[in-house]
Amino acid sequence: MKKAFEPIVYPDSKILILGTMPGEKSLLLQEYYGNKGNQFWRLLFSVFNLEPETNYMDKIKFLKDNSIALWDVLQYCEREGSLDSKIKNEVANDFEIFYSKYPLINKVFFSSKNAAAYYDKYVGRKGYIEYNVLPSPSGANATMSFMQKLEIWKEKLTSIREL
């Protein structure tokens, strides 16, 4: 059984970005989106017109400074490798407790269609939260170029830059 990370979240977090479950490299490094082939950090920093930080603690500070929380929909699962298509026997995180503890969160961005699907299956959307699905930053998502992904990320994440 693979276990996801604890959320990176602060009392003043307003935005939550949800993945599905950390991949093998991320689990090994104990870092969200730790695989260098994953474009998550590059996309997120580019939305703010910044060069991505390389130090993980600087990435975390960036999240805090911008009221962004980071977590995964699933708490546990069985999976060979890193592909979401290989997930089985999954268990979702407890979002009721999470949202009651962090009531300022009013926007959720899924970092993939799979994250949104698992959330819809196990959690369900709340009327007081705005939801958006982003193109997956995974290196396995080769259907779009980085620039195509960035264009959509910028369009959908404009509200983050306005906070």
mmCIF file of C-alpha atoms in Angstrom:
data_model
loop_
_atom_site.group_PDB
_atom_site.id
_atom_site.type_symbol
_atom_site.label_atom_id
_atom_site.label_comp_id
_atom_site.label_asym_id
_atom_site.label_seq_id
_atom_site.Cartn_x
_atom_site.Cartn_y
_atom_site.Cartn_z
ATOM 1 C CA MET A 1 0.000 0.000 0.000
ATOM 2 C CA LYS A 2 1.345 3.417 -0.922
ATOM 3 C CA LYS A 3 0.649 6.337 1.385
ATOM 4 C CA ALA A 4 0.329 9.925 0.197
ATOM 5 C CA PHE A 5 1.925 12.925 1.871
ATOM 6 C CA GLU A 6 0.366 15.157 4.464
ATOM 7 C CA PRO A 7 -1.035 18.343 2.946
ATOM 8 C CA ILE A 8 1.027 21.469 2.612
ATOM 9 C CA VAL A 9 -1.494 23.958 3.952
ATOM 10 C CA TYR A 10 -1.630 27.074 6.101
ATOM 11 C CA PRO A 11 -4.434 28.766 8.055
ATOM 12 C CA ASP A 12 -4.653 31.489 5.381
ATOM 13 C CA SER A 13 -4.701 29.082 2.389
ATOM 14 C CA LYS A 14 -7.423 30.013 -0.090
ATOM 15 C CA ILE A 15 -6.452 27.823 -3.047
ATOM 16 C CA LEU A 16 -6.070 24.048 -3.014
ATOM 17 C CA ILE A 17 -4.303 22.197 -5.812
ATOM 18 C CA LEU A 18 -5.087 18.479 -5.750
ATOM 19 C CA GLY A 19 -3.207 15.682 -7.426
ATOM 20 C CA THR A 20 -4.176 12.023 -7.396
ATOM 21 C CA MET A 21 -1.293 10.268 -5.592
ATOM 22 C CA PRO A 22 2.460 10.929 -5.591
ATOM 23 C CA GLY A 23 4.469 9.011 -8.169
ATOM 24 C CA GLU A 24 7.399 6.724 -7.377
ATOM 25 C CA LYS A 25 10.075 9.430 -7.675
ATOM 26 C CA SER A 26 8.087 11.843 -5.485
ATOM 27 C CA LEU A 27 7.605 9.139 -2.843
ATOM 28 C CA LEU A 28 11.317 8.336 -2.951
ATOM 29 C CA LEU A 29 12.296 12.017 -2.585
ATOM 30 C CA GLN A 30 9.403 12.775 -0.190
ATOM 31 C CA GLU A 31 8.544 15.833 -2.293
ATOM 32 C CA TYR A 32 5.362 16.790 -4.095
ATOM 33 C CA TYR A 33 5.954 16.595 -7.861
ATOM 34 C CA GLY A 34 9.539 15.478 -7.313
ATOM 35 C CA ASN A 35 9.991 13.820 -10.694
ATOM 36 C CA LYS A 36 12.013 16.159 -12.910
ATOM 37 C CA GLY A 37 9.891 15.037 -15.876
ATOM 38 C CA ASN A 38 6.797 16.445 -14.192
ATOM 39 C CA GLN A 39 6.130 20.045 -15.219
ATOM 40 C CA PHE A 40 4.071 21.037 -12.154
ATOM 41 C CA TRP A 41 6.529 23.474 -10.562
ATOM 42 C CA ARG A 42 7.604 24.940 -13.890
ATOM 43 C CA LEU A 43 3.955 25.540 -14.852
ATOM 44 C CA LEU A 44 2.997 27.005 -11.482
ATOM 45 C CA PHE A 45 5.938 29.409 -11.334
ATOM 46 C CA SER A 46 5.387 30.369 -14.976
ATOM 47 C CA VAL A 47 1.795 31.381 -14.156
ATOM 48 C CA PHE A 48 3.398 34.012 -11.921
ATOM 49 C CA ASN A 49 6.009 34.848 -14.591
ATOM 50 C CA LEU A 50 8.783 33.535 -12.354
ATOM 51 C CA GLU A 51 11.651 31.134 -12.862
ATOM 52 C CA PRO A 52 10.992 27.923 -10.906
ATOM 53 C CA GLU A 53 12.848 27.447 -7.651
ATOM 54 C CA THR A 54 15.039 24.368 -7.458
ATOM 55 C CA ASN A 55 15.153 24.103 -3.671
ATOM 56 C CA TYR A 56 12.083 22.299 -2.310
ATOM 57 C CA MET A 57 11.817 24.517 0.767
ATOM 58 C CA ASP A 58 11.756 27.589 -1.507
ATOM 59 C CA LYS A 59 8.921 25.975 -3.468
ATOM 60 C CA ILE A 60 7.000 25.467 -0.221
ATOM 61 C CA LYS A 61 7.600 29.099 0.764
ATOM 62 C CA PHE A 62 6.221 30.149 -2.629
ATOM 63 C CA LEU A 63 3.032 28.195 -1.887
ATOM 64 C CA LYS A 64 2.700 29.827 1.540
ATOM 65 C CA ASP A 65 3.366 33.324 0.176
ATOM 66 C CA ASN A 66 0.578 32.828 -2.375
ATOM 67 C CA SER A 67 -2.026 31.203 -0.069
ATOM 68 C CA ILE A 68 -1.806 27.933 -2.003
ATOM 69 C CA ALA A 69 -2.304 24.525 -0.392
ATOM 70 C CA LEU A 70 -1.163 21.280 -1.992
ATOM 71 C CA TRP A 71 -2.525 17.787 -1.391
ATOM 72 C CA ASP A 72 -3.707 14.611 -3.090
ATOM 73 C CA VAL A 73 -7.185 13.168 -3.368
ATOM 74 C CA LEU A 74 -6.047 9.698 -2.340
ATOM 75 C CA GLN A 75 -4.547 8.828 1.015
ATOM 76 C CA TYR A 76 -3.654 5.220 0.175
ATOM 77 C CA CYS A 77 -3.639 2.970 -2.856
ATOM 78 C CA GLU A 78 -1.964 0.014 -4.448
ATOM 79 C CA ARG A 79 -0.119 0.847 -7.635
ATOM 80 C CA GLU A 80 2.744 -0.539 -9.658
ATOM 81 C CA GLY A 81 4.773 2.374 -10.982
ATOM 82 C CA SER A 82 3.456 5.919 -11.174
ATOM 83 C CA LEU A 83 0.566 5.830 -13.641
ATOM 84 C CA ASP A 84 -2.891 6.689 -12.339
ATOM 85 C CA SER A 85 -4.303 3.991 -14.601
ATOM 86 C CA LYS A 86 -2.565 1.406 -12.378
ATOM 87 C CA ILE A 87 -4.255 2.580 -9.146
ATOM 88 C CA LYS A 88 -6.412 0.064 -7.300
ATOM 89 C CA ASN A 89 -7.830 -0.409 -3.790
ATOM 90 C CA GLU A 90 -7.722 3.331 -3.268
ATOM 91 C CA VAL A 91 -8.818 5.211 -0.144
ATOM 92 C CA ALA A 92 -9.547 8.946 -0.271
ATOM 93 C CA ASN A 93 -8.314 11.549 2.177
ATOM 94 C CA ASP A 94 -10.816 12.996 4.668
ATOM 95 C CA PHE A 95 -11.897 16.265 3.086
ATOM 96 C CA GLU A 96 -14.684 16.969 5.603
ATOM 97 C CA ILE A 97 -12.127 17.411 8.372
ATOM 98 C CA PHE A 98 -9.725 19.214 6.024
ATOM 99 C CA TYR A 99 -12.268 21.813 4.883
ATOM 100 C CA SER A 100 -13.522 22.382 8.423
ATOM 101 C CA LYS A 101 -9.926 23.011 9.533
ATOM 102 C CA TYR A 102 -9.166 25.336 6.578
ATOM 103 C CA PRO A 103 -12.396 27.239 5.919
ATOM 104 C CA LEU A 104 -10.807 29.941 3.745
ATOM 105 C CA ILE A 105 -10.239 27.476 0.894
ATOM 106 C CA ASN A 106 -12.751 28.431 -1.774
ATOM 107 C CA LYS A 107 -11.026 27.331 -4.978
ATOM 108 C CA VAL A 108 -9.862 23.832 -5.882
ATOM 109 C CA PHE A 109 -7.735 23.075 -8.922
ATOM 110 C CA PHE A 110 -7.250 19.460 -9.934
ATOM 111 C CA SER A 111 -3.877 18.788 -11.520
ATOM 112 C CA SER A 112 -5.455 16.143 -13.758
ATOM 113 C CA LYS A 113 -8.746 14.689 -14.930
ATOM 114 C CA ASN A 114 -8.003 11.600 -12.849
ATOM 115 C CA ALA A 115 -7.693 13.645 -9.658
ATOM 116 C CA ALA A 116 -11.072 15.245 -10.419
ATOM 117 C CA ALA A 117 -12.647 11.838 -11.121
ATOM 118 C CA TYR A 118 -11.439 10.330 -7.834
ATOM 119 C CA TYR A 119 -12.587 13.436 -5.952
ATOM 120 C CA ASP A 120 -16.038 13.246 -7.548
ATOM 121 C CA LYS A 121 -16.251 9.521 -6.755
ATOM 122 C CA TYR A 122 -15.222 9.722 -3.085
ATOM 123 C CA VAL A 123 -15.783 13.301 -1.926
ATOM 124 C CA GLY A 124 -18.238 15.151 -4.140
ATOM 125 C CA ARG A 125 -18.189 18.819 -4.980
ATOM 126 C CA LYS A 126 -19.218 21.430 -2.439
ATOM 127 C CA GLY A 127 -21.412 24.340 -3.497
ATOM 128 C CA TYR A 128 -19.245 26.955 -1.780
ATOM 129 C CA ILE A 129 -16.075 25.919 -3.642
ATOM 130 C CA GLU A 130 -15.133 26.793 -7.232
ATOM 131 C CA TYR A 131 -13.558 23.860 -9.102
ATOM 132 C CA ASN A 132 -11.315 23.726 -12.175
ATOM 133 C CA VAL A 133 -9.459 20.902 -13.908
ATOM 134 C CA LEU A 134 -5.990 21.657 -15.257
ATOM 135 C CA PRO A 135 -4.116 19.706 -17.930
ATOM 136 C CA SER A 136 -1.925 17.145 -16.220
ATOM 137 C CA PRO A 137 1.665 18.323 -15.694
ATOM 138 C CA SER A 138 2.860 14.713 -15.868
ATOM 139 C CA GLY A 139 5.553 13.850 -18.350
ATOM 140 C CA ALA A 140 3.231 10.999 -19.392
ATOM 141 C CA ASN A 141 0.764 13.613 -20.702
ATOM 142 C CA ALA A 142 2.358 14.170 -24.078
ATOM 143 C CA THR A 143 -0.863 15.141 -25.859
ATOM 144 C CA MET A 144 -0.105 18.818 -25.161
ATOM 145 C CA SER A 145 3.088 20.829 -25.325
ATOM 146 C CA PHE A 146 4.339 22.739 -22.315
ATOM 147 C CA MET A 147 3.183 26.008 -23.904
ATOM 148 C CA GLN A 148 -0.320 24.642 -24.545
ATOM 149 C CA LYS A 149 -0.552 23.492 -20.926
ATOM 150 C CA LEU A 150 0.789 26.828 -19.703
ATOM 151 C CA GLU A 151 -1.796 28.779 -21.678
ATOM 152 C CA ILE A 152 -4.617 26.838 -19.974
ATOM 153 C CA TRP A 153 -2.969 26.982 -16.550
ATOM 154 C CA LYS A 154 -2.600 30.761 -16.886
ATOM 155 C CA GLU A 155 -6.213 31.159 -17.983
ATOM 156 C CA LYS A 156 -7.613 29.023 -15.155
ATOM 157 C CA LEU A 157 -5.241 30.169 -12.420
ATOM 158 C CA THR A 158 -5.684 33.891 -13.047
ATOM 159 C CA SER A 159 -7.662 34.082 -9.799
ATOM 160 C CA ILE A 160 -4.572 32.967 -7.862
ATOM 161 C CA ARG A 161 -2.498 35.838 -9.179
ATOM 162 C CA GLU A 162 -5.257 38.280 -8.193
ATOM 163 C CA LEU A 163 -5.310 37.261 -4.514
#
